[in-house]
Coordinates of C-alpha atoms in Angstrom, one line a residue:
Chain A
M1 CA -23.1 24.5 -14.9
S2 CA -22.5 23.8 -11.0
W3 CA -23.5 21.5 -8.6
S4 CA -26.8 23.8 -7.4
H5 CA -28.1 21.9 -11.0
F6 CA -27.1 18.5 -10.0
I7 CA -30.5 17.5 -8.3
Y8 CA -32.4 18.2 -11.6
F9 CA -30.0 16.2 -13.4
A10 CA -29.8 13.5 -10.8
F11 CA -33.1 12.8 -10.3
G12 CA -33.7 12.9 -14.2
S13 CA -31.1 10.1 -14.9
L14 CA -32.5 8.3 -11.7
T15 CA -36.1 8.5 -13.1
L16 CA -35.0 7.0 -16.4
W17 CA -32.6 4.3 -15.3
S18 CA -35.5 3.0 -12.7
A19 CA -38.0 2.9 -15.3
G20 CA -35.3 1.3 -17.9
V21 CA -34.9 -1.3 -15.2
V22 CA -38.7 -1.8 -14.6
S23 CA -39.5 -2.2 -18.3
L24 CA -36.5 -4.5 -18.8
Y25 CA -38.3 -6.6 -16.2
R26 CA -42.1 -6.2 -17.6
A27 CA -42.0 -5.5 -21.6
K28 CA -41.6 -8.4 -24.1
S29 CA -38.8 -6.5 -25.6
T30 CA -36.0 -5.5 -23.7
T31 CA -35.4 -2.0 -26.5
A32 CA -37.6 0.5 -24.4
G33 CA -35.5 -0.4 -21.3
K34 CA -32.0 -0.2 -22.7
T35 CA -33.0 2.8 -24.7
L36 CA -34.6 4.5 -21.2
I37 CA -31.2 3.6 -19.9
L38 CA -28.5 5.2 -22.7
A39 CA -31.0 8.1 -22.0
G40 CA -30.3 8.4 -18.5
V41 CA -26.6 7.9 -19.3
L42 CA -26.8 11.0 -21.8
L43 CA -28.5 13.0 -19.6
F44 CA -26.0 12.5 -16.5
S45 CA -22.7 13.0 -18.7
V46 CA -24.3 16.1 -19.8
F47 CA -24.1 17.3 -16.3
I48 CA -20.3 16.1 -15.9
A49 CA -19.7 17.7 -19.3
G50 CA -21.2 21.0 -17.8
L51 CA -19.6 20.7 -14.7
W52 CA -16.1 20.1 -16.8
I53 CA -16.4 23.1 -18.9
A54 CA -17.6 25.8 -16.2
Q55 CA -14.7 24.3 -14.1
G56 CA -12.3 24.1 -17.0
H57 CA -10.5 21.0 -15.4
P58 CA -12.2 17.5 -15.0
P59 CA -13.7 17.2 -12.4
L60 CA -11.8 15.1 -10.2
R61 CA -10.8 17.2 -7.3
T62 CA -13.2 16.7 -4.6
I63 CA -14.6 13.9 -2.9
G64 CA -17.9 14.6 -4.2
E65 CA -16.4 14.6 -7.7
T66 CA -15.0 11.0 -7.3
R67 CA -18.9 9.8 -5.7
L68 CA -20.1 11.8 -8.9
W69 CA -18.0 9.3 -11.6
Y70 CA -18.6 6.2 -9.0
S71 CA -22.5 6.7 -9.9
F72 CA -21.7 7.3 -13.7
F73 CA -19.2 4.5 -14.1
I74 CA -21.3 2.0 -12.0
I75 CA -24.1 2.5 -14.6
I76 CA -21.9 2.3 -17.3
V77 CA -20.2 -1.4 -16.2
G78 CA -23.4 -2.6 -14.9
F79 CA -25.3 -2.0 -18.4
A80 CA -22.1 -2.9 -20.4
T81 CA -22.4 -6.6 -18.2
Y82 CA -26.3 -6.8 -18.8
L83 CA -25.8 -6.6 -22.3
H84 CA -22.9 -9.1 -22.5
W85 CA -24.8 -11.7 -19.9
G86 CA -28.4 -10.7 -19.7
Y87 CA -28.3 -10.3 -15.9
K88 CA -31.3 -8.0 -15.1
W89 CA -31.0 -7.5 -11.3
L90 CA -27.4 -6.4 -12.0
M91 CA -28.6 -3.4 -13.9
G92 CA -31.1 -2.8 -10.9
Y93 CA -28.5 -3.1 -8.5
S94 CA -26.3 -0.8 -10.3
T95 CA -29.0 1.7 -10.3
L96 CA -29.3 1.2 -6.7
V97 CA -25.7 1.9 -5.8
S98 CA -25.5 4.8 -8.1
A99 CA -28.5 5.8 -6.4
V100 CA -26.4 5.9 -2.8
F101 CA -23.7 8.1 -4.3
I102 CA -26.2 10.5 -6.1
F103 CA -27.9 10.8 -2.6
V104 CA -24.7 11.1 -0.4
N105 CA -23.8 14.1 -3.1
L106 CA -27.3 15.4 -2.9
L107 CA -27.2 15.2 1.2
K108 CA -24.0 16.1 2.2
P109 CA -23.2 19.3 0.1
E110 CA -20.0 19.9 2.1
I111 CA -18.3 17.2 0.5
H112 CA -18.2 19.3 -2.7
T113 CA -15.6 21.2 -1.2
T114 CA -13.9 18.4 0.4
N115 CA -10.6 18.7 -1.3
L116 CA -9.1 15.5 -2.5
M117 CA -5.1 15.0 -1.0
P118 CA -2.5 14.9 -3.8
A119 CA -1.9 11.0 -3.2
L120 CA -5.6 10.3 -4.1
R121 CA -5.2 12.6 -7.5
S122 CA -4.9 10.0 -9.9
V123 CA -7.1 8.5 -13.0
W124 CA -6.8 5.3 -11.4
F125 CA -8.9 6.1 -8.6
V126 CA -12.1 5.9 -9.3
P127 CA -11.8 2.9 -12.1
H128 CA -9.9 1.0 -9.1
V129 CA -13.1 1.7 -6.8
T130 CA -15.6 1.0 -9.4
V131 CA -14.8 -2.6 -10.5
Y132 CA -14.4 -3.8 -7.1
I133 CA -18.1 -2.8 -6.4
L134 CA -19.4 -4.4 -9.2
S135 CA -17.1 -7.6 -8.2
Y136 CA -19.0 -7.4 -4.6
A137 CA -22.3 -7.9 -6.1
M138 CA -21.4 -10.8 -8.3
L139 CA -19.7 -12.3 -5.7
G140 CA -22.6 -11.6 -3.3
A141 CA -24.9 -13.1 -5.5
A142 CA -22.9 -16.1 -6.1
T143 CA -23.0 -16.7 -2.2
I144 CA -27.0 -16.2 -2.3
A145 CA -26.9 -19.0 -4.9
S146 CA -24.5 -21.2 -3.3
F147 CA -27.1 -21.8 -0.2
V148 CA -29.9 -22.3 -2.6
A149 CA -27.6 -25.0 -4.2
L150 CA -26.1 -26.7 -1.0
K151 CA -30.4 -27.0 -0.2
E152 CA -31.1 -28.6 -3.8
L153 CA -27.7 -30.5 -3.9
R154 CA -29.7 -33.9 -3.9
S155 CA -32.3 -33.1 -6.4
N156 CA -30.6 -31.2 -8.5
Q157 CA -27.5 -28.9 -9.9
R158 CA -29.3 -26.8 -11.9
L159 CA -27.2 -23.7 -10.7
M160 CA -23.8 -24.4 -11.1
P161 CA -23.4 -23.0 -13.8
L162 CA -24.7 -19.6 -12.7
I163 CA -22.6 -19.9 -9.9
D164 CA -19.4 -20.8 -11.5
N165 CA -20.2 -17.9 -14.1
L166 CA -20.8 -15.2 -11.3
V167 CA -17.7 -16.3 -9.6
Y168 CA -15.8 -15.8 -12.6
I169 CA -17.1 -12.5 -13.6
G170 CA -16.8 -11.1 -10.0
F171 CA -13.1 -12.9 -10.0
G172 CA -12.3 -10.9 -13.4
F173 CA -13.4 -7.7 -11.4
L174 CA -11.6 -8.2 -8.5
M175 CA -8.6 -8.9 -10.0
M176 CA -8.6 -6.1 -12.3
G177 CA -9.4 -4.1 -9.5
M178 CA -6.2 -5.4 -7.2
L179 CA -4.0 -5.0 -10.9
M180 CA -5.2 -1.2 -11.4
G181 CA -4.1 -0.6 -7.8
A182 CA -0.8 -2.2 -8.3
I183 CA -0.3 -0.1 -11.1
W184 CA -1.1 2.9 -8.9
A185 CA 0.7 2.0 -6.0
K186 CA 3.8 2.1 -8.5
E187 CA 2.9 5.3 -9.8
A188 CA 2.5 6.5 -6.3
W189 CA 5.4 5.2 -4.3
G190 CA 7.3 2.8 -5.9
D191 CA 5.9 -0.3 -4.9
Y192 CA 3.2 -2.7 -6.5
W193 CA 2.3 -4.4 -3.5
S194 CA 3.7 -3.5 0.1
W195 CA 1.4 -6.0 2.1
D196 CA -0.9 -2.7 3.7
P197 CA -3.2 -4.4 5.6
K198 CA -6.2 -3.9 2.5
E199 CA -4.0 -5.8 0.4
V200 CA -3.3 -8.6 2.6
W201 CA -7.0 -9.3 2.9
A202 CA -7.5 -8.6 -0.5
F203 CA -5.1 -11.3 -1.4
I204 CA -6.9 -14.0 1.1
T205 CA -10.1 -12.9 -0.2
A206 CA -8.6 -13.5 -4.2
T207 CA -7.0 -16.6 -3.0
A208 CA -10.2 -17.9 -1.2
Y209 CA -12.0 -17.7 -4.6
L210 CA -9.2 -19.3 -6.6
I211 CA -9.2 -22.2 -4.4
Y212 CA -12.9 -22.5 -5.2
I213 CA -12.3 -22.2 -9.1
H214 CA -9.5 -24.4 -9.0
S215 CA -11.4 -27.1 -6.7
R216 CA -14.2 -26.8 -9.2
L217 CA -12.1 -27.8 -12.3
R218 CA -10.6 -30.7 -10.1
G219 CA -14.3 -32.0 -9.5
Y220 CA -14.4 -32.1 -5.8
P221 CA -17.5 -32.8 -4.3
L222 CA -20.0 -29.6 -4.2
K223 CA -21.4 -30.5 -0.4
Y224 CA -17.9 -29.2 0.6
I225 CA -16.4 -26.7 -1.9
L226 CA -20.2 -24.7 -2.2
W227 CA -18.9 -23.7 1.5
L228 CA -16.2 -21.9 0.3
L229 CA -18.1 -19.3 -1.4
P230 CA -19.9 -17.8 1.9
V231 CA -16.5 -18.3 3.9
A232 CA -15.0 -16.1 0.7
F233 CA -17.6 -13.9 1.2
I234 CA -17.0 -13.0 4.5
L235 CA -13.7 -12.6 3.8
L236 CA -14.5 -10.1 1.4
M237 CA -16.5 -8.1 3.9
I238 CA -13.6 -7.8 6.2
T239 CA -11.2 -6.8 3.3
W240 CA -14.3 -4.1 2.6
I241 CA -15.5 -2.9 5.9
G242 CA -13.7 -4.9 8.5
V243 CA -10.2 -4.4 7.6
N244 CA -10.5 -0.9 9.4
Y245 CA -11.4 -2.3 12.7
L246 CA -8.3 -5.1 13.2
P247 CA -5.3 -4.8 15.3
A248 CA -3.1 -5.4 12.3
A249 CA -4.6 -2.7 9.9
Q250 CA -3.3 0.3 12.3
G251 CA -1.2 2.4 10.0
S252 CA -2.7 1.8 6.9
I253 CA -2.8 3.5 3.8
H254 CA -6.2 2.4 3.1
V255 CA -8.2 3.8 5.8
Y256 CA -10.3 6.2 4.8
Chain B
M1 CA -15.7 -35.7 -12.8
V2 CA -17.0 -36.0 -9.8
G3 CA -15.5 -39.0 -7.7
E4 CA -13.1 -40.5 -10.7
G5 CA -11.7 -43.1 -8.3
K6 CA -9.3 -43.9 -5.9
R7 CA -6.3 -43.0 -8.3
K8 CA -7.0 -39.3 -8.1
R9 CA -7.4 -39.6 -4.3
T10 CA -4.1 -41.4 -3.6
I11 CA -2.2 -38.6 -5.7
A12 CA -3.5 -35.9 -3.7
I13 CA -2.7 -37.8 -0.5
E14 CA 0.8 -38.2 -1.9
E15 CA 0.8 -34.5 -2.8
A16 CA -0.3 -33.6 0.5
V17 CA 2.6 -35.5 2.2
V18 CA 5.0 -33.8 0.0
T19 CA 3.8 -30.6 0.7
A20 CA 3.7 -31.3 4.6
A21 CA 7.2 -32.4 4.7
V22 CA 8.5 -29.2 2.3
V23 CA 6.6 -26.7 4.8
S24 CA 8.0 -28.7 8.2
A25 CA 11.7 -28.5 6.4
G26 CA 10.4 -24.4 6.4
F27 CA 9.9 -24.5 10.4
A28 CA 13.0 -26.3 10.9
L29 CA 14.9 -23.9 8.9
Q30 CA 12.8 -21.2 10.7
F31 CA 14.1 -22.3 14.0
T32 CA 17.3 -23.3 13.2
L33 CA 18.6 -20.0 11.0
G34 CA 15.6 -17.4 11.7
S35 CA 14.0 -15.7 9.2
F36 CA 15.0 -15.7 5.3
D37 CA 17.4 -13.1 4.2
K38 CA 15.9 -11.8 1.2
A39 CA 19.6 -10.3 0.0
F40 CA 20.2 -14.3 -0.7
L41 CA 18.4 -14.2 -3.9
A42 CA 19.7 -10.7 -5.3
F43 CA 21.3 -10.9 -8.7
P44 CA 22.7 -13.5 -10.0
V45 CA 20.9 -16.0 -7.2
N46 CA 17.6 -14.8 -9.2
I47 CA 18.8 -15.2 -12.5
I48 CA 20.1 -18.9 -11.9
A49 CA 17.1 -19.8 -10.1
L50 CA 14.9 -18.6 -13.2
A51 CA 17.0 -20.5 -15.6
A52 CA 16.4 -23.5 -13.5
F53 CA 12.6 -23.2 -13.6
G54 CA 12.6 -22.6 -17.3
T55 CA 14.2 -26.1 -17.6
L56 CA 10.6 -27.3 -16.7
F57 CA 9.6 -25.8 -19.9
F58 CA 11.4 -28.4 -22.0
I59 CA 10.7 -31.6 -19.9
K60 CA 8.9 -34.0 -21.6
R61 CA 5.5 -35.0 -20.7
G62 CA 5.4 -37.6 -18.2
K63 CA 4.7 -38.8 -15.0
F64 CA 7.3 -35.9 -13.2
L65 CA 5.9 -32.9 -15.2
S66 CA 2.0 -34.2 -14.4
R67 CA 2.8 -34.5 -10.7
L68 CA 4.7 -31.0 -10.7
S69 CA 1.9 -29.5 -12.4
S70 CA -0.9 -31.2 -10.5
G71 CA -4.2 -29.5 -9.9
S72 CA -4.4 -30.9 -6.3
L73 CA -1.4 -29.3 -5.6
S74 CA -2.5 -26.3 -7.2
V75 CA -5.1 -26.3 -4.4
I76 CA -3.2 -27.5 -1.7
L77 CA -0.5 -24.7 -1.9
L78 CA -3.6 -22.4 -2.2
T79 CA -5.1 -23.4 1.2
L80 CA -1.7 -23.0 2.6
I81 CA -1.3 -19.5 0.8
L82 CA -4.6 -18.8 1.9
F83 CA -3.5 -19.6 5.8
S84 CA -0.4 -17.9 5.6
T85 CA -1.6 -14.7 4.7
L86 CA -4.8 -15.1 7.3
Y87 CA -2.2 -15.2 9.7
M88 CA -0.3 -12.0 8.1
G89 CA -3.4 -10.1 8.4
L90 CA -4.6 -11.2 11.9
V91 CA -1.5 -10.9 14.1
P92 CA 0.0 -7.3 14.2
G93 CA 3.9 -7.0 13.5
N94 CA 4.4 -10.6 12.0
R95 CA 7.0 -11.7 9.8
V96 CA 5.3 -14.0 7.9
K97 CA 6.5 -13.0 4.4
L98 CA 10.0 -13.5 4.9
S99 CA 9.7 -16.9 7.2
W100 CA 11.0 -19.9 5.7
P101 CA 7.7 -22.0 5.6
F102 CA 6.1 -19.1 3.2
I103 CA 9.2 -18.7 1.0
L104 CA 9.0 -22.2 0.3
I105 CA 5.7 -22.5 -0.4
Y106 CA 6.2 -19.7 -2.7
L107 CA 8.9 -21.5 -4.6
M108 CA 6.2 -24.3 -4.7
T109 CA 4.0 -22.1 -6.1
L110 CA 6.0 -21.1 -8.9
I111 CA 7.1 -24.6 -9.7
N112 CA 3.9 -25.6 -9.8
I113 CA 2.8 -22.9 -12.1
T114 CA 5.7 -23.0 -14.7
A115 CA 4.9 -27.0 -14.9
V116 CA 1.3 -26.5 -15.8
I117 CA 2.5 -23.7 -18.6
S118 CA 5.1 -26.0 -19.6
V119 CA 1.7 -28.9 -20.1
H120 CA -0.7 -26.3 -21.9
L121 CA 2.1 -25.5 -24.1
K122 CA 2.6 -29.0 -25.6
S123 CA -1.3 -29.0 -26.8
F124 CA -1.2 -25.3 -27.4
S125 CA -4.4 -24.1 -29.5
K126 CA -6.1 -20.7 -29.4
K127 CA -8.4 -22.4 -26.8
S128 CA -5.0 -21.7 -23.8
I129 CA -5.0 -18.2 -24.7
P130 CA -7.0 -17.3 -21.4
F131 CA -5.2 -19.9 -19.4
L132 CA -2.0 -18.7 -20.4
L133 CA -2.4 -14.9 -19.9
N134 CA -3.7 -15.7 -16.4
H135 CA -1.2 -18.1 -15.6
F136 CA 2.0 -16.6 -17.6
G137 CA 1.2 -13.3 -16.3
V138 CA 0.8 -14.5 -12.6
L139 CA 3.8 -16.6 -12.8
I140 CA 6.1 -13.4 -14.6
L141 CA 4.7 -11.0 -11.7
L142 CA 5.3 -13.4 -8.7
Y143 CA 8.6 -13.6 -10.1
A144 CA 9.8 -10.2 -11.0
A145 CA 8.0 -8.8 -7.4
G146 CA 9.4 -11.4 -5.7
L147 CA 12.1 -12.7 -6.4
G148 CA 13.1 -9.7 -8.7
S149 CA 12.6 -7.6 -5.5
A150 CA 15.6 -8.5 -3.9
D151 CA 17.6 -6.4 -6.7
K152 CA 15.7 -3.2 -6.0
S153 CA 16.9 -0.3 -3.8
R154 CA 15.2 3.0 -2.2
Y155 CA 17.0 6.0 -1.2
F156 CA 15.9 9.4 -0.2
M157 CA 17.6 12.5 -1.4
R158 CA 17.0 15.8 -0.4
V159 CA 17.8 19.0 -3.0
N160 CA 17.8 22.5 -2.3
E161 CA 16.5 24.8 -5.3
G162 CA 18.8 25.8 -7.4
E163 CA 21.5 22.5 -6.3
V164 CA 22.6 19.6 -7.5
E165 CA 22.6 16.1 -5.5
W166 CA 24.4 12.9 -5.7
R167 CA 24.3 11.7 -2.4
A168 CA 21.1 10.0 -0.8
D169 CA 20.1 7.6 2.2
Q170 CA 17.8 4.9 2.9
S171 CA 16.2 5.6 5.9
G172 CA 14.2 9.2 4.8
F173 CA 15.7 10.8 7.8
G174 CA 18.7 12.2 5.8
A175 CA 21.3 11.8 8.6
R176 CA 24.7 13.2 7.7
D177 CA 26.3 9.8 7.9
A178 CA 24.2 7.5 6.3
L179 CA 24.7 9.4 3.0
K180 CA 25.7 7.5 0.2
E181 CA 27.1 8.6 -3.5
L182 CA 24.5 7.3 -5.8
P183 CA 25.4 6.6 -9.7
I184 CA 22.5 9.2 -10.3
A185 CA 21.9 12.7 -9.5
I186 CA 19.2 15.2 -9.3
S187 CA 19.0 18.9 -10.2
L188 CA 16.4 20.6 -8.4
K189 CA 15.5 23.8 -10.8
N190 CA 12.1 24.8 -9.1
F191 CA 9.8 23.3 -6.6
E192 CA 6.1 24.7 -6.5
I193 CA 2.9 24.0 -4.5
E194 CA -0.6 24.6 -6.1
E195 CA -2.7 25.0 -3.2
Y196 CA -6.4 24.9 -2.5
P197 CA -7.8 28.1 -1.2
P198 CA -7.9 28.3 2.6
K199 CA -11.1 28.2 4.2
L200 CA -13.2 30.6 6.5
A201 CA -15.3 29.8 9.3
I202 CA -16.6 31.3 12.7
I203 CA -15.1 29.8 15.8
E204 CA -15.9 29.6 19.2
R205 CA -12.7 31.6 20.8
A206 CA -12.8 29.4 24.1
T207 CA -12.9 26.0 22.2
G208 CA -11.7 26.8 18.9
E209 CA -15.0 24.8 17.5
A210 CA -16.4 26.1 14.2
L211 CA -19.8 26.9 13.8
P212 CA -22.6 25.5 13.5
K213 CA -21.3 23.2 16.1
G214 CA -21.7 19.5 14.7
R215 CA -21.8 20.3 11.5
P216 CA -19.4 23.4 11.2
L217 CA -19.4 24.7 7.7
L218 CA -15.9 26.1 6.3
F219 CA -16.0 27.9 2.9
P220 CA -13.1 28.8 0.6
A221 CA -11.3 32.2 1.1
E222 CA -11.9 33.3 -2.4
L223 CA -12.7 36.7 -4.1
N224 CA -16.4 37.8 -3.4
N225 CA -17.3 34.5 -1.9
F226 CA -20.1 34.5 0.7
A227 CA -21.4 32.2 3.5
Q228 CA -24.1 32.5 5.9
I229 CA -23.1 31.2 9.5
E230 CA -25.9 31.3 12.4
G231 CA -27.3 35.1 12.1
W232 CA -24.0 36.4 10.2
S233 CA -23.2 36.9 7.1
I234 CA -19.8 36.9 5.8
K235 CA -18.1 38.0 2.5
V236 CA -14.5 38.2 1.0
D237 CA -14.0 41.6 0.2
S238 CA -10.2 41.3 -0.6
L239 CA -7.2 39.1 -0.8
K240 CA -3.6 39.0 -0.6
Y241 CA -1.3 36.2 -1.2
L242 CA 2.3 37.6 -1.8
P243 CA 5.3 35.4 -1.6
R244 CA 6.9 34.6 1.7
Y245 CA 3.5 36.3 3.1
A246 CA 0.6 34.4 4.7
P247 CA -2.7 34.3 2.6
T248 CA -4.7 36.9 3.8
A249 CA -8.4 38.0 3.3
Y250 CA -10.2 41.2 4.3
V251 CA -14.0 40.2 5.4
L252 CA -17.0 41.8 5.8
V253 CA -19.2 40.5 8.5
T254 CA -22.8 41.4 8.9
S255 CA -25.0 40.5 11.7
Q256 CA -28.4 39.9 10.0
G257 CA -30.3 40.9 13.4
T258 CA -28.9 44.2 13.8
N259 CA -27.4 44.8 9.9
D260 CA -24.3 46.1 11.4
T261 CA -21.1 45.5 9.5
L262 CA -17.8 44.6 10.8
R263 CA -14.6 44.7 8.5
G264 CA -11.1 43.3 8.9
W265 CA -8.0 41.3 8.0
V266 CA -8.2 37.9 9.0
S267 CA -4.9 35.4 8.0
C268 CA -3.8 31.9 8.8
G269 CA -0.1 32.9 9.5
N270 CA 2.8 31.3 8.3
H271 CA 6.3 30.3 9.5
F272 CA 7.1 34.5 8.8
Q273 CA 4.0 35.9 10.1
R274 CA 1.4 35.3 12.8
H275 CA -2.2 34.4 12.1
K276 CA -4.8 37.1 12.6
T277 CA -8.3 36.5 13.7
L278 CA -11.2 39.1 13.4
D279 CA -13.6 39.2 16.7
I280 CA -17.3 39.3 15.9
N281 CA -18.0 39.7 20.1
E282 CA -16.6 38.1 23.3
N283 CA -17.3 34.8 22.1
F284 CA -16.7 34.2 18.4
C285 CA -14.6 35.2 15.8
V286 CA -13.4 34.7 12.4
A287 CA -10.5 32.7 11.5
M288 CA -9.1 31.3 8.1
T289 CA -7.5 27.1 8.1
F290 CA -4.0 26.6 6.6
P291 CA -4.3 26.4 2.7
E292 CA -4.1 22.8 1.9
P293 CA -1.8 21.3 -0.9
K294 CA -3.7 20.8 -4.2
A295 CA -0.5 19.4 -6.0
Y296 CA 3.2 19.7 -5.4
S297 CA 5.9 19.3 -8.3
S298 CA 9.6 19.6 -8.7
D299 CA 11.4 20.5 -12.0
V300 CA 14.1 18.6 -12.3
I301 CA 16.8 17.5 -14.5
V302 CA 18.6 13.9 -13.7
Y303 CA 22.1 13.0 -14.6
T304 CA 23.4 9.4 -14.4
R305 CA 27.0 8.3 -14.1
S306 CA 26.5 6.3 -17.5
G307 CA 26.1 9.8 -19.2
K308 CA 22.5 9.9 -19.6
E309 CA 20.7 13.2 -18.9
R310 CA 17.0 13.6 -18.7
G311 CA 14.4 16.9 -17.7
G312 CA 11.0 17.0 -16.3
I313 CA 8.3 17.8 -13.4
V314 CA 8.1 15.0 -10.7
M315 CA 4.9 15.4 -8.5
V316 CA 3.0 13.0 -6.4
N317 CA 1.4 10.2 -8.9
S318 CA 4.0 11.0 -11.6
P319 CA 7.1 9.8 -11.1
L320 CA 10.2 10.2 -13.7
T321 CA 11.5 7.2 -15.5
V322 CA 15.2 7.3 -16.3
G323 CA 16.5 3.8 -17.0
S324 CA 15.6 1.0 -14.3
W325 CA 15.3 4.2 -12.1
K326 CA 12.3 6.3 -10.9
I327 CA 12.2 9.4 -8.9
Y328 CA 8.8 10.1 -6.9
Q329 CA 8.5 13.2 -5.5
H330 CA 8.4 12.4 -1.3
S331 CA 7.8 15.6 0.4
Y332 CA 9.1 19.1 0.7
D333 CA 9.7 21.4 4.2
T334 CA 6.0 21.3 5.2
Q335 CA 6.6 24.3 7.5
K336 CA 7.4 26.7 4.9
G337 CA 5.1 25.2 2.9
R338 CA 4.5 27.3 -0.3
D339 CA 8.2 29.2 0.6
S340 CA 10.3 25.5 0.9
Q341 CA 13.4 25.7 -0.5
W342 CA 13.8 22.0 -0.8
S343 CA 12.4 19.3 -2.0
R344 CA 12.9 15.5 -1.1
F345 CA 12.4 12.9 -3.6
E346 CA 12.5 8.9 -3.1
L347 CA 14.6 6.8 -5.7
V348 CA 13.6 3.4 -6.7
Y349 CA 16.1 1.0 -8.8
D350 CA 14.1 -1.5 -9.8
P351 CA 15.6 -3.8 -12.7
W352 CA 12.6 -6.2 -12.9
F353 CA 10.4 -3.1 -13.4
I354 CA 9.3 -4.1 -17.2
P355 CA 8.8 -7.9 -16.5
A356 CA 6.6 -6.7 -13.8
L357 CA 4.7 -4.7 -15.8
I358 CA 4.3 -7.2 -18.8
G359 CA 3.1 -9.5 -16.3
I360 CA 0.2 -7.2 -14.8
I361 CA -1.1 -6.5 -18.3
M362 CA -1.2 -10.0 -19.2
M363 CA -3.2 -10.6 -16.1
I364 CA -5.3 -7.7 -17.0
A365 CA -6.1 -9.4 -20.4
G366 CA -6.8 -12.7 -18.5
A367 CA -9.1 -10.9 -16.2
I368 CA -11.2 -9.3 -19.3
T369 CA -11.1 -13.2 -20.7
L370 CA -12.8 -14.1 -17.2
F371 CA -15.3 -11.5 -17.3
W372 CA -16.1 -12.1 -21.1
K373 CA -16.0 -16.2 -21.3
G374 CA -17.4 -16.7 -17.7
G375 CA -17.1 -19.9 -16.2
A376 CA -20.2 -22.0 -17.0
R377 CA -19.4 -25.4 -18.9

């Protein structure tokens, strides 16, 4: 098995996942959809296992190989979350993000030979990034819901359980990402936390969501605290994409 | 819950006033004394502080404890933390984390969390487990990584192959006069670099730019590997990579138009040998990149003054732990690369490592409960 076979497995899995998502939405029973998604996972794991055996070591040495794991884990964790919480849209989102990483691998074959530098060669690399991507999805959805909730504030508050749920799940993922990052940082250079610009912004983002969570527990008026969600999401976007452009971020270990 | 009335609001105002007073005191201290000196928190001060905070667990339920553990105070403190860290994230070269206001907010947060745990412990039930995992976890972590970090020290030690070294410096530059003898020594048996194969490319001789321009194709110089680049096909016919010598490849270059084949040695050179390119015509040549390190590792034995001895391999992302010391692979003689005669280590002494790890693990468990139970009430 080599990268030249990837295209068949990639399209096979993507077709199964997309069909699975469509079936979750259309069919009365979710059994067919779940089966299709699992079949896609199985097909994709055959490729990873094949690559692993052919190379004689786990495929975790090039940028392309890490992208391969993202496309795989996004589906696994997205599916697990769907099974537990029943959010079908999350399964659709996971398929979309997975497809993006798959297309990066297909369209930029040079990343298959771009070597991973020694510091990035760690078991924490892939889970550290994957849980963040899922947390962004949850918190993004909470932000959209917060706008709708703000509009409906006078008539009803039907969205509040959903919003709180999304924030808790998203925040749980965010914390896992930060904590795994902390363990990795300790293993790699002796500090859990070194206030690197990306770390500072991740901290800011987490604090903003903590303010939301604690304000909810205090029962502060919704017309104020619902605004925290869009603000926190802007901070999240700065952490994710914006940090690299900030003057305070020059020399960050997280610039890539 | 919404609008429970005046009582809650006046309490929040009291808390805001107290916090404002503490932060103002912080600014006053900052302007009179300058930044906070972290060394002040070193043992035994941090242990004494720990004991003082611990008394909060034994305070009876009442007005005092409920004020300290107040949720409004938590929101106020979190907001202050948000603004301090925003300043940290926006203003280059700031020293927020060692400023008095920030340190006082940090201490107030520790008190607030300790008090709220104390309240929850007094009415413990299975339901409080997720709460306790999150809050006890973060408390332990904030304590160990914050106040505990004053006990932490960090050194850099350069060890020659086949030698034992006790001396280290704190700057990382290895200045002779800054060397200090440590209670720990490293004997370096062997230093090793595993490399990715070097890559081959066709480059423009005048500019050094690789072809095709804008989307350069570099391929690994491995036996029988080949590539087609803009009308030429290149094949690696044989490889040589002896100790001390640079990697060298014998390549065949065939022009697809004329079918003419050119052959010769290409090498990236090293500290000992000049690099060598193979000219294809007056404009272009085949060149080799330096091999990139895949992993580098040191085979060591570590001795401590107290008589402990431990051997193992130290590499990036895989330190060696001896008591409260962790030994990290830091660097090597990059000029010589694979032939480096020495290895530099970073030694971190952190007696608070285990508590911090326990805090992190509790928080991970707490995060899983957040994910599993959600937030809908």
